[in-house]
Amino acid sequence: MRTLLLSLAAAAALAHSASAAAAGHPAILAALNAERAANGIPAHVRENPAWSARCAEHVAYMAATGRFSHSENPTSPEYAASGSWAGEHSVLAEGASWHDGDPFASSPIHLIQLMSPELRQVGIDDDASGYLCMTTWPGYDASGWNKATVYSDPGDGAVGVPYAETANELRFVPGDFVGLPRGTTTGFNIMVFAEGTADPWHLHIVSATLTGPDGPVAVRTVDRTTPTVGPYLPPGSGFVIPVAPLRPDTTYRALVRFAGGLRHSWQFTTAEA
């Protein structure tokens, strides 16, 4: 499935040369793996240099043409088939950098692709213009789980979780499909991943609850079976979206049930105001 989504992150990118960008790939990988590890998600994602070279071609195309897009125009003198492949299999950002923190922090569909436990390898490139390319779909590998296992972001016991989020990405945000359209400030878009299941491509969240000190919190769910957006989510994944911002510095208990009887419960604590 092509990753036809664009991040609208607005932070200014730090200027750096192409050679410095290449040198920064280990730092980007380290930041990605640290974020995964902090949430109990396997953190052994490695770089695929051949895919990084393809990402570099696509980043060069966007910088030369000023066109922030997954696809490349075959008639353009800047076109490269391998660069176009990278664009069509990546999450992209403009005007943001991993040097400033995760550039996909408020782009849930981008972020869920990078947090998937199945992600084993990525191609990476960014440049002084603020363009960023990271491959996702080609790097998924569903092997290695002998039994059904559920992961989440935030993970069990996580602290400092954002208590509010205004999702911003193209072409759509998860809330668009459950009555929480772009521009709505919700709680953090909680990600869940069920690995080692019989049919992760059609896995459905049957129910989800989120409970705080004042009782149950209203939530909406989005998963692989949700029309339009479902195919953009990694296998076995979905969202639990609190309808309204959560309370700062508060512990919440989450429970999600999947079709087939698989269930998972955990708790996390939101950041201070």
mmCIF file of C-alpha atoms in Angstrom, residues 20-114:
data_model
loop_
_atom_site.group_PDB
_atom_site.id
_atom_site.type_symbol
_atom_site.label_atom_id
_atom_site.label_comp_id
_atom_site.label_asym_id
_atom_site.label_seq_id
_atom_site.Cartn_x
_atom_site.Cartn_y
_atom_site.Cartn_z
ATOM 1 C CA ALA A 20 25.863 16.239 7.323
ATOM 2 C CA ALA A 21 22.396 14.866 6.585
ATOM 3 C CA ALA A 22 23.906 11.487 5.729
ATOM 4 C CA ALA A 23 25.942 11.592 8.906
ATOM 5 C CA GLY A 24 22.706 12.326 10.761
ATOM 6 C CA HIS A 25 21.056 9.074 9.732
ATOM 7 C CA PRO A 26 22.374 7.161 12.783
ATOM 8 C CA ALA A 27 21.043 9.922 15.032
ATOM 9 C CA ILE A 28 17.607 9.714 13.378
ATOM 10 C CA LEU A 29 17.582 5.926 13.774
ATOM 11 C CA ALA A 30 18.649 6.258 17.390
ATOM 12 C CA ALA A 31 15.824 8.729 18.067
ATOM 13 C CA LEU A 32 13.267 6.484 16.356
ATOM 14 C CA ASN A 33 14.406 3.387 18.228
ATOM 15 C CA ALA A 34 14.490 5.276 21.528
ATOM 16 C CA GLU A 35 10.893 6.396 21.036
ATOM 17 C CA ARG A 36 9.859 2.823 20.266
ATOM 18 C CA ALA A 37 11.770 1.402 23.233
ATOM 19 C CA ALA A 38 10.208 3.934 25.604
ATOM 20 C CA ASN A 39 6.826 2.437 24.721
ATOM 21 C CA GLY A 40 7.844 -1.223 24.870
ATOM 22 C CA ILE A 41 7.920 -1.620 21.073
ATOM 23 C CA PRO A 42 10.790 -3.630 19.520
ATOM 24 C CA ALA A 43 13.568 -1.135 18.903
ATOM 25 C CA HIS A 44 15.902 -2.748 16.400
ATOM 26 C CA VAL A 45 15.057 -0.796 13.251
ATOM 27 C CA ARG A 46 18.125 -0.518 11.016
ATOM 28 C CA GLU A 47 18.951 1.531 7.965
ATOM 29 C CA ASN A 48 18.779 0.080 4.460
ATOM 30 C CA PRO A 49 21.414 2.121 2.576
ATOM 31 C CA ALA A 50 19.934 1.320 -0.843
ATOM 32 C CA TRP A 51 16.555 2.690 0.258
ATOM 33 C CA SER A 52 18.255 5.728 1.766
ATOM 34 C CA ALA A 53 19.862 6.419 -1.622
ATOM 35 C CA ARG A 54 16.408 6.271 -3.194
ATOM 36 C CA CYS A 55 15.046 8.629 -0.529
ATOM 37 C CA ALA A 56 17.922 10.998 -1.317
ATOM 38 C CA GLU A 57 16.832 11.056 -4.949
ATOM 39 C CA HIS A 58 13.274 11.897 -3.964
ATOM 40 C CA VAL A 59 14.379 14.590 -1.528
ATOM 41 C CA ALA A 60 16.545 16.083 -4.293
ATOM 42 C CA TYR A 61 13.524 16.027 -6.621
ATOM 43 C CA MET A 62 11.348 17.890 -4.111
ATOM 44 C CA ALA A 63 14.089 20.431 -3.401
ATOM 45 C CA ALA A 64 14.743 21.061 -7.099
ATOM 46 C CA THR A 65 11.098 21.324 -8.128
ATOM 47 C CA GLY A 66 9.628 22.824 -4.953
ATOM 48 C CA ARG A 67 6.957 20.128 -5.171
ATOM 49 C CA PHE A 68 6.182 18.412 -1.856
ATOM 50 C CA SER A 69 4.642 15.175 -3.064
ATOM 51 C CA HIS A 70 4.954 11.410 -2.928
ATOM 52 C CA SER A 71 4.895 11.088 -6.697
ATOM 53 C CA GLU A 72 7.337 12.429 -9.267
ATOM 54 C CA ASN A 73 6.463 13.814 -12.683
ATOM 55 C CA PRO A 74 8.041 11.466 -15.257
ATOM 56 C CA THR A 75 8.443 14.352 -17.695
ATOM 57 C CA SER A 76 10.553 16.381 -15.257
ATOM 58 C CA PRO A 77 14.329 16.442 -15.829
ATOM 59 C CA GLU A 78 14.627 15.812 -12.074
ATOM 60 C CA TYR A 79 12.614 12.567 -12.276
ATOM 61 C CA ALA A 80 14.169 9.279 -11.157
ATOM 62 C CA ALA A 81 12.213 6.040 -11.086
ATOM 63 C CA SER A 82 14.008 4.902 -7.931
ATOM 64 C CA GLY A 83 13.331 8.250 -6.264
ATOM 65 C CA SER A 84 9.663 8.009 -7.193
ATOM 66 C CA TRP A 85 9.566 4.523 -5.653
ATOM 67 C CA ALA A 86 10.907 5.952 -2.408
ATOM 68 C CA GLY A 87 8.346 8.760 -2.372
ATOM 69 C CA GLU A 88 5.498 6.325 -2.883
ATOM 70 C CA HIS A 89 6.606 4.054 -0.037
ATOM 71 C CA SER A 90 7.541 6.637 2.572
ATOM 72 C CA VAL A 91 6.307 9.072 5.132
ATOM 73 C CA LEU A 92 7.380 12.588 4.145
ATOM 74 C CA ALA A 93 7.729 15.846 6.022
ATOM 75 C CA GLU A 94 8.517 19.415 5.015
ATOM 76 C CA GLY A 95 9.910 22.151 7.245
ATOM 77 C CA ALA A 96 10.670 19.800 10.149
ATOM 78 C CA SER A 97 13.624 17.809 11.406
ATOM 79 C CA TRP A 98 14.380 14.986 13.827
ATOM 80 C CA HIS A 99 16.909 17.386 15.321
ATOM 81 C CA ASP A 100 13.908 19.227 16.796
ATOM 82 C CA GLY A 101 12.128 16.068 18.019
ATOM 83 C CA ASP A 102 9.889 13.613 16.193
ATOM 84 C CA PRO A 103 8.561 15.559 13.156
ATOM 85 C CA PHE A 104 5.572 13.199 12.957
ATOM 86 C CA ALA A 105 4.472 13.673 16.570
ATOM 87 C CA SER A 106 1.180 15.299 15.503
ATOM 88 C CA SER A 107 0.756 13.218 12.339
ATOM 89 C CA PRO A 108 -0.855 10.021 13.669
ATOM 90 C CA ILE A 109 -1.031 8.036 10.431
ATOM 91 C CA HIS A 110 2.624 8.785 9.710
ATOM 92 C CA LEU A 111 3.581 7.979 13.281
ATOM 93 C CA ILE A 112 1.725 4.668 13.446
ATOM 94 C CA GLN A 113 3.668 3.488 10.393
ATOM 95 C CA LEU A 114 6.964 4.297 12.105
#
